[in-house]
Short mmCIF file of C-alpha atoms in Angstrom, two decimals:
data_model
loop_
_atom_site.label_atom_id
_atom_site.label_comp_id
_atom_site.label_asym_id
_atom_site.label_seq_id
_atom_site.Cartn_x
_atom_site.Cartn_y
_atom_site.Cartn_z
CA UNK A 342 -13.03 9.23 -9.89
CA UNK A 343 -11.33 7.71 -7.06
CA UNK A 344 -7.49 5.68 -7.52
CA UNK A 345 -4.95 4.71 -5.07
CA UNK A 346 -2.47 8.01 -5.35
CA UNK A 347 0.22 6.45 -3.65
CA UNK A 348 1.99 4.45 -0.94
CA UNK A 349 4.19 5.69 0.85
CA UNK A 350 7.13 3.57 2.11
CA UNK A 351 9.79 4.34 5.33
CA UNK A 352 13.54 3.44 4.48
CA UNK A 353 16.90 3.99 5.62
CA UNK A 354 18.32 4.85 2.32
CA UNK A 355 16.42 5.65 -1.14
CA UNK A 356 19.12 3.75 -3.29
CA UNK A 357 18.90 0.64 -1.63
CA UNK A 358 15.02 0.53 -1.29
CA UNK A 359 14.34 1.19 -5.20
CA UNK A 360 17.12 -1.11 -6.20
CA UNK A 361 15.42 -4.19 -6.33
CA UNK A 362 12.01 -2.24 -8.42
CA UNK A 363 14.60 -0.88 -10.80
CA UNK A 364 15.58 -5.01 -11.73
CA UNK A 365 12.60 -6.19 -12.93
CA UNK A 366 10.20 -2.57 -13.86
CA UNK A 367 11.51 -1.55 -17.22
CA UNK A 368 12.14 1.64 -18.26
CA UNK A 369 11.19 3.29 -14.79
CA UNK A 370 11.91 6.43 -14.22
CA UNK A 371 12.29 7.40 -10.16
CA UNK A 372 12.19 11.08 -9.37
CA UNK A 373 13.72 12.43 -6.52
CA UNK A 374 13.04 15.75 -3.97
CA UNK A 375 13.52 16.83 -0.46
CA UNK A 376 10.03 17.74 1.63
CA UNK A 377 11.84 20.22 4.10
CA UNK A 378 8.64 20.76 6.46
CA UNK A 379 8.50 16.74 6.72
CA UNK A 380 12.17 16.31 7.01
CA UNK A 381 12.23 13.61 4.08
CA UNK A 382 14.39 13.14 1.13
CA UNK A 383 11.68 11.26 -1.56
CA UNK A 384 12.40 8.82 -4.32
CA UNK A 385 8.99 8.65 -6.31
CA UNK A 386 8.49 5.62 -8.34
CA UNK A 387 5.76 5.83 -11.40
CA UNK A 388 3.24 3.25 -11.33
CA UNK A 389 0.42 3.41 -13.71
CA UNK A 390 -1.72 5.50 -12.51
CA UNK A 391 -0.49 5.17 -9.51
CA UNK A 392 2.86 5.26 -7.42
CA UNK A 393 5.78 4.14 -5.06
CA UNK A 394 6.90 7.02 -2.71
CA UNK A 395 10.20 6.52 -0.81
CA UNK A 396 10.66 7.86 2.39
CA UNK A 397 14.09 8.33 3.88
CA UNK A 398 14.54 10.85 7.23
CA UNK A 399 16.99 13.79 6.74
CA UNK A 400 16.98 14.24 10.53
CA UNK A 401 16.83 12.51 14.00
CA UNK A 402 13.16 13.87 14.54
CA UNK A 403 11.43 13.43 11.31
CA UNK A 404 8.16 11.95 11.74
CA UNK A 405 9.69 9.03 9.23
CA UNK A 406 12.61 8.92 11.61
CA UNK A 407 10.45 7.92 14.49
CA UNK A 408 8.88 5.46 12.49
CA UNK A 409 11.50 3.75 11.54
CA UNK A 410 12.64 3.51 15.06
CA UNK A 411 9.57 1.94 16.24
CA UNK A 412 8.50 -0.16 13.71
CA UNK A 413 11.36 -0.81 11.43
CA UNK A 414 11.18 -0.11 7.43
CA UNK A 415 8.40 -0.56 5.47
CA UNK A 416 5.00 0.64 4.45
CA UNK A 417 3.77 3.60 6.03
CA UNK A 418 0.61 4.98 4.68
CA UNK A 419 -1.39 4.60 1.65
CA UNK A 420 -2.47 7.83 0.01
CA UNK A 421 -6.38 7.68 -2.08
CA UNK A 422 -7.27 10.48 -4.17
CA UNK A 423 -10.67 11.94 -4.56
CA UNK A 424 -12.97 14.09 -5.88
CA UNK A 425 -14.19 16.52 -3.00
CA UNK A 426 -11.46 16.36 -0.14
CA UNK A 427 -13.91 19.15 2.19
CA UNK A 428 -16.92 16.49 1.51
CA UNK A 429 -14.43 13.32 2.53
CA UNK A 430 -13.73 15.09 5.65
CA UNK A 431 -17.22 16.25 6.62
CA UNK A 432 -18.58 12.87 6.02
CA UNK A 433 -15.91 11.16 8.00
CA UNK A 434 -16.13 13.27 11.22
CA UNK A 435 -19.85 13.48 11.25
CA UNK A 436 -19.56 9.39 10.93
CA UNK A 437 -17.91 9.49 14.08
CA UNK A 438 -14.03 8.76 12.81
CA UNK A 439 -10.95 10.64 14.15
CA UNK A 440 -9.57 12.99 11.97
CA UNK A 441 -5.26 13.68 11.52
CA UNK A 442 -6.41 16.61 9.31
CA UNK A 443 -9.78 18.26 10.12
CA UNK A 444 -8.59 20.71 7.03
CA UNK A 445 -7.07 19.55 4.01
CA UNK A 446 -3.64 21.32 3.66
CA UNK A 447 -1.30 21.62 0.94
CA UNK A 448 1.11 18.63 0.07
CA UNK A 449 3.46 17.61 -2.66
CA UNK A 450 2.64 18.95 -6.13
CA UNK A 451 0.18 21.90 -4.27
CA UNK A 452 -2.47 18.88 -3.87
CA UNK A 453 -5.15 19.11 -0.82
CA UNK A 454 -3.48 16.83 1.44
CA UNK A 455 -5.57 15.37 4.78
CA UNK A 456 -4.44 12.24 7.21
CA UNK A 457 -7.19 9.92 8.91
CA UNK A 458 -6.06 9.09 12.24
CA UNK A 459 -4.92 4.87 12.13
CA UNK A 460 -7.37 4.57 15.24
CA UNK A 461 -9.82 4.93 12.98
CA UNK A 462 -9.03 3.24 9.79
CA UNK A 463 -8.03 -0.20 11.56
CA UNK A 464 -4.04 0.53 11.61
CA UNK A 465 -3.44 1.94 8.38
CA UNK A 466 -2.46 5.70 8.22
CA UNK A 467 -5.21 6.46 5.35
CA UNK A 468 -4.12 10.05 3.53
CA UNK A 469 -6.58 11.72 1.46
CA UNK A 470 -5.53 13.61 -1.22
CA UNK A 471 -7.58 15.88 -4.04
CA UNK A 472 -5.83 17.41 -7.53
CA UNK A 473 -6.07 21.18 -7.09
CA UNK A 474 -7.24 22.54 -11.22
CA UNK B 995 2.17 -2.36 -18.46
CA UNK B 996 3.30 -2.53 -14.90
CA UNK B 997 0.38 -1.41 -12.27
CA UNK B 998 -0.57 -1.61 -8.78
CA UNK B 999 -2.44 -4.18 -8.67
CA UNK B 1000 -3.45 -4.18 -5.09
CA UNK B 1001 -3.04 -3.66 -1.32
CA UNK B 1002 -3.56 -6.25 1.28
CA UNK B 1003 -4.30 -4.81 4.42
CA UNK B 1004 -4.53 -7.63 7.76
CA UNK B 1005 -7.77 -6.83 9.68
CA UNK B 1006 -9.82 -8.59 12.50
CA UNK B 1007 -13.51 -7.74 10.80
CA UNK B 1008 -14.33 -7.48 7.49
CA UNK B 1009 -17.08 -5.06 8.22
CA UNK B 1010 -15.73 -2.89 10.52
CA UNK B 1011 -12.47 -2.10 8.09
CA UNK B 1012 -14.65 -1.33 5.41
CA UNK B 1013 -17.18 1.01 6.81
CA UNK B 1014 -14.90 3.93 7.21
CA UNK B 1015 -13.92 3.49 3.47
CA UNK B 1016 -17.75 3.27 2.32
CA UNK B 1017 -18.66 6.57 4.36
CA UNK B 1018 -16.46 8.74 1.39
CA UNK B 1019 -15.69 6.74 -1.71
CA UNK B 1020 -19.40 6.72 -3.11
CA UNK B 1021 -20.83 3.83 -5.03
CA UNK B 1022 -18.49 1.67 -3.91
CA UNK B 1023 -18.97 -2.20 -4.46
CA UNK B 1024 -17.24 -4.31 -1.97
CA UNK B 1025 -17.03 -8.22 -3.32
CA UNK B 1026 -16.47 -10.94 -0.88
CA UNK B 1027 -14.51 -14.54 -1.43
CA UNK B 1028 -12.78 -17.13 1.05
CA UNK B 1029 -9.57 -17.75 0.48
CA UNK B 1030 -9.52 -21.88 1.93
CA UNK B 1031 -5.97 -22.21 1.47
CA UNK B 1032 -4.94 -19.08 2.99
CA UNK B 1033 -7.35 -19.11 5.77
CA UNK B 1034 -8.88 -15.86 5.23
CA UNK B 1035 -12.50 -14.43 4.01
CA UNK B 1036 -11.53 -11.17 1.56
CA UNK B 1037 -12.98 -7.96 1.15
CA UNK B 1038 -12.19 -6.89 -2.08
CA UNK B 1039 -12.42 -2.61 -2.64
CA UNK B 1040 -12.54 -1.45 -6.28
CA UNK B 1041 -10.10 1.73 -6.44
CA UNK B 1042 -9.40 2.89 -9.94
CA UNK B 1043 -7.28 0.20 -11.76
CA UNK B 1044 -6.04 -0.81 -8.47
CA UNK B 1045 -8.00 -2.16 -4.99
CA UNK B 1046 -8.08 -3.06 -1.29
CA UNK B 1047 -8.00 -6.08 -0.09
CA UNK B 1048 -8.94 -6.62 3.29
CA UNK B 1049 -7.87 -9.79 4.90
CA UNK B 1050 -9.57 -11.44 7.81
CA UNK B 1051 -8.34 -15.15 9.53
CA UNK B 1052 -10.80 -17.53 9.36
CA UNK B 1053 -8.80 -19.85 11.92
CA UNK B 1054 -6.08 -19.19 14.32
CA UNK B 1055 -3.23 -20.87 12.11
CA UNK B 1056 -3.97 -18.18 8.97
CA UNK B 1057 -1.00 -16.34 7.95
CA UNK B 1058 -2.95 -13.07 8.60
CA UNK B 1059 -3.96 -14.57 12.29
CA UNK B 1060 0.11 -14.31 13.01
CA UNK B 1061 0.76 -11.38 11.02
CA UNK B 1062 -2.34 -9.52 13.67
CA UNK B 1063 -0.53 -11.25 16.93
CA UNK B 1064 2.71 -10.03 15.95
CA UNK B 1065 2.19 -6.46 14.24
CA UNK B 1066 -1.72 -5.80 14.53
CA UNK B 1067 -4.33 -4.47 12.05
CA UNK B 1068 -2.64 -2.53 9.06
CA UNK B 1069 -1.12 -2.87 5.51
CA UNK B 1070 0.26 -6.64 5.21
CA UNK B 1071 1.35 -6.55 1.18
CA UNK B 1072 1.12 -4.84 -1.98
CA UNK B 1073 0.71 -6.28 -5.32
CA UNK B 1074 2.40 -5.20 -8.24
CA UNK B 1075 1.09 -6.39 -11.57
CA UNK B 1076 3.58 -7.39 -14.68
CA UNK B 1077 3.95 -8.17 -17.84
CA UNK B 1078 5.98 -11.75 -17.33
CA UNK B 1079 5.98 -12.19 -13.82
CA UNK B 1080 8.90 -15.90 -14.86
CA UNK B 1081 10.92 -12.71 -16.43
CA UNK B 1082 10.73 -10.87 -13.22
CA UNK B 1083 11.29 -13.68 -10.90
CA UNK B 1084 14.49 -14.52 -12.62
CA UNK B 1085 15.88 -11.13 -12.75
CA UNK B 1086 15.29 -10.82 -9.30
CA UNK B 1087 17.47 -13.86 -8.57
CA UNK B 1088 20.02 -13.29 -11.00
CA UNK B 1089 20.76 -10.20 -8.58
CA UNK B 1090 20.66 -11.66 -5.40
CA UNK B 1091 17.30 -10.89 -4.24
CA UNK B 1092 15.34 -13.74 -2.17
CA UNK B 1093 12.46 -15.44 -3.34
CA UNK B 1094 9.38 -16.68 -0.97
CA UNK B 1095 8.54 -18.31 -4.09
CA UNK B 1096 10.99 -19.18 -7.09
CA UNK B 1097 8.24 -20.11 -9.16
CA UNK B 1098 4.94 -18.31 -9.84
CA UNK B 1099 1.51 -20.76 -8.51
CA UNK B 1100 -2.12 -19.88 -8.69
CA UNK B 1101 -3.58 -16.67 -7.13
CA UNK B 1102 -6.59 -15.06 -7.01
CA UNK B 1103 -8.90 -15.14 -9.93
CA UNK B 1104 -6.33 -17.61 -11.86
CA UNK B 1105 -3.74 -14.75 -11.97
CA UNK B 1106 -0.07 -16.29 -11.51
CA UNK B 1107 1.49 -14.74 -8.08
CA UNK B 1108 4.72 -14.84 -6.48
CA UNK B 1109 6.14 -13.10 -3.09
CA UNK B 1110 9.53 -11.66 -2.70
CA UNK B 1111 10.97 -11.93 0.66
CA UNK B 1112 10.96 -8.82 3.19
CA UNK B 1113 14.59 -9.08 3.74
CA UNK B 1114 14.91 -8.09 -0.06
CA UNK B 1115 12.72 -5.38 0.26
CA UNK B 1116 13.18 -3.19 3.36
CA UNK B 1117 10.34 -4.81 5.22
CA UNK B 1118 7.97 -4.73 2.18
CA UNK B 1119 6.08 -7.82 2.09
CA UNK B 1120 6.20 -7.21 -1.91
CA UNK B 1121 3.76 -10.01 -4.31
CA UNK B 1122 4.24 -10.16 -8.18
CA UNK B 1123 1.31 -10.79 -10.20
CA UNK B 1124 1.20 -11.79 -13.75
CA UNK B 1125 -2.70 -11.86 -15.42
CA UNK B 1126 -3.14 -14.87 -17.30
CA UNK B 1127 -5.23 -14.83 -21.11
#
């Protein structure tokens, strides 16, 4: 069963960003952790089944860093979570489309994690993700 | 029961954008509409409870024409769904945030919608949808 996983959104400070979700989503809960390899801190806002994931650099050369420099704040990338992340993959690069990723690795939560390059996906950074049992 | 309700992603062909997602999520049913007052035909993606919409300009003046001269293809909104979208709205101004619209008007499929302005959001272009019985 496919579903949207996540988006994932670049900011300059958590607090700020999920401020104005907090005033009018009841009851939500935001977790918060640090991805050191990506050099994030992350504010992750439930959704249904679904979610909000914050983005703020914890250094000058974090990939979200960059962003932000070059495109201001905002979305980022979308996240969709499938079945078979190997078949995704296959099927995409034998279809002709540029691959981030050509192997899923491991991401937040130990998921299979793989990025579609935007050149292929008509500007949006497209990550694939798959639940690992 | 808040949800994602969708993402709204500015493209410059229907088709093409939608290939690359048909070539891994199987069985896939892409519907089609024109928007007339927004200027755009829609590709609408099924994904779980949520979905893609893909926007293309039908004349130069759309919305989604400027959006693609100024920032190019990519993700243009997201949609979150509410229970009481007039609840939400006033919240929302109550605590400073700006309002594109400070009343909810017809959307999609006789949904009510309202957008919150960027500035509010850290560069999220950020819609409120309410389903109507």
């Amino acid at each position: 069963m496919n579903k949207l996983n996540h988006i994932g959104i670049a900011v300059n400070d958590l607090k700020k960003a999920t401020d104005v979700y907090k005033t009018f989503l009841k009851d939500v809960e935001i977790e918060y952790e640090e991805v050191a390899s990506q050099k994030v801190k992350v504010a992750i806002l439930p959704l249904g089944e679904s979610s909000l994931e914050f983005l703020e650099p914890t250094q000058d050369d974090s990939p979200i860093a960059k962003f932000l420099q070059k495109r201001g704040q905002g979305i980022h990338h979308m996240c969709i979570e499938v079945d078979d992340i190997e078949e995704a993959l296959k099927s995409l690069e034998e279809n002709g489309y540029r691959l981030i990723d050509k192997k899923p690795r491991e991401g937040a939560m130990g998921m299979k994690v793989a990025f579609i390059h935007p050149k292929s996906t008509d500007g949006v950074l497209l990550e694939l993700s798959q639940k690992v049992e």
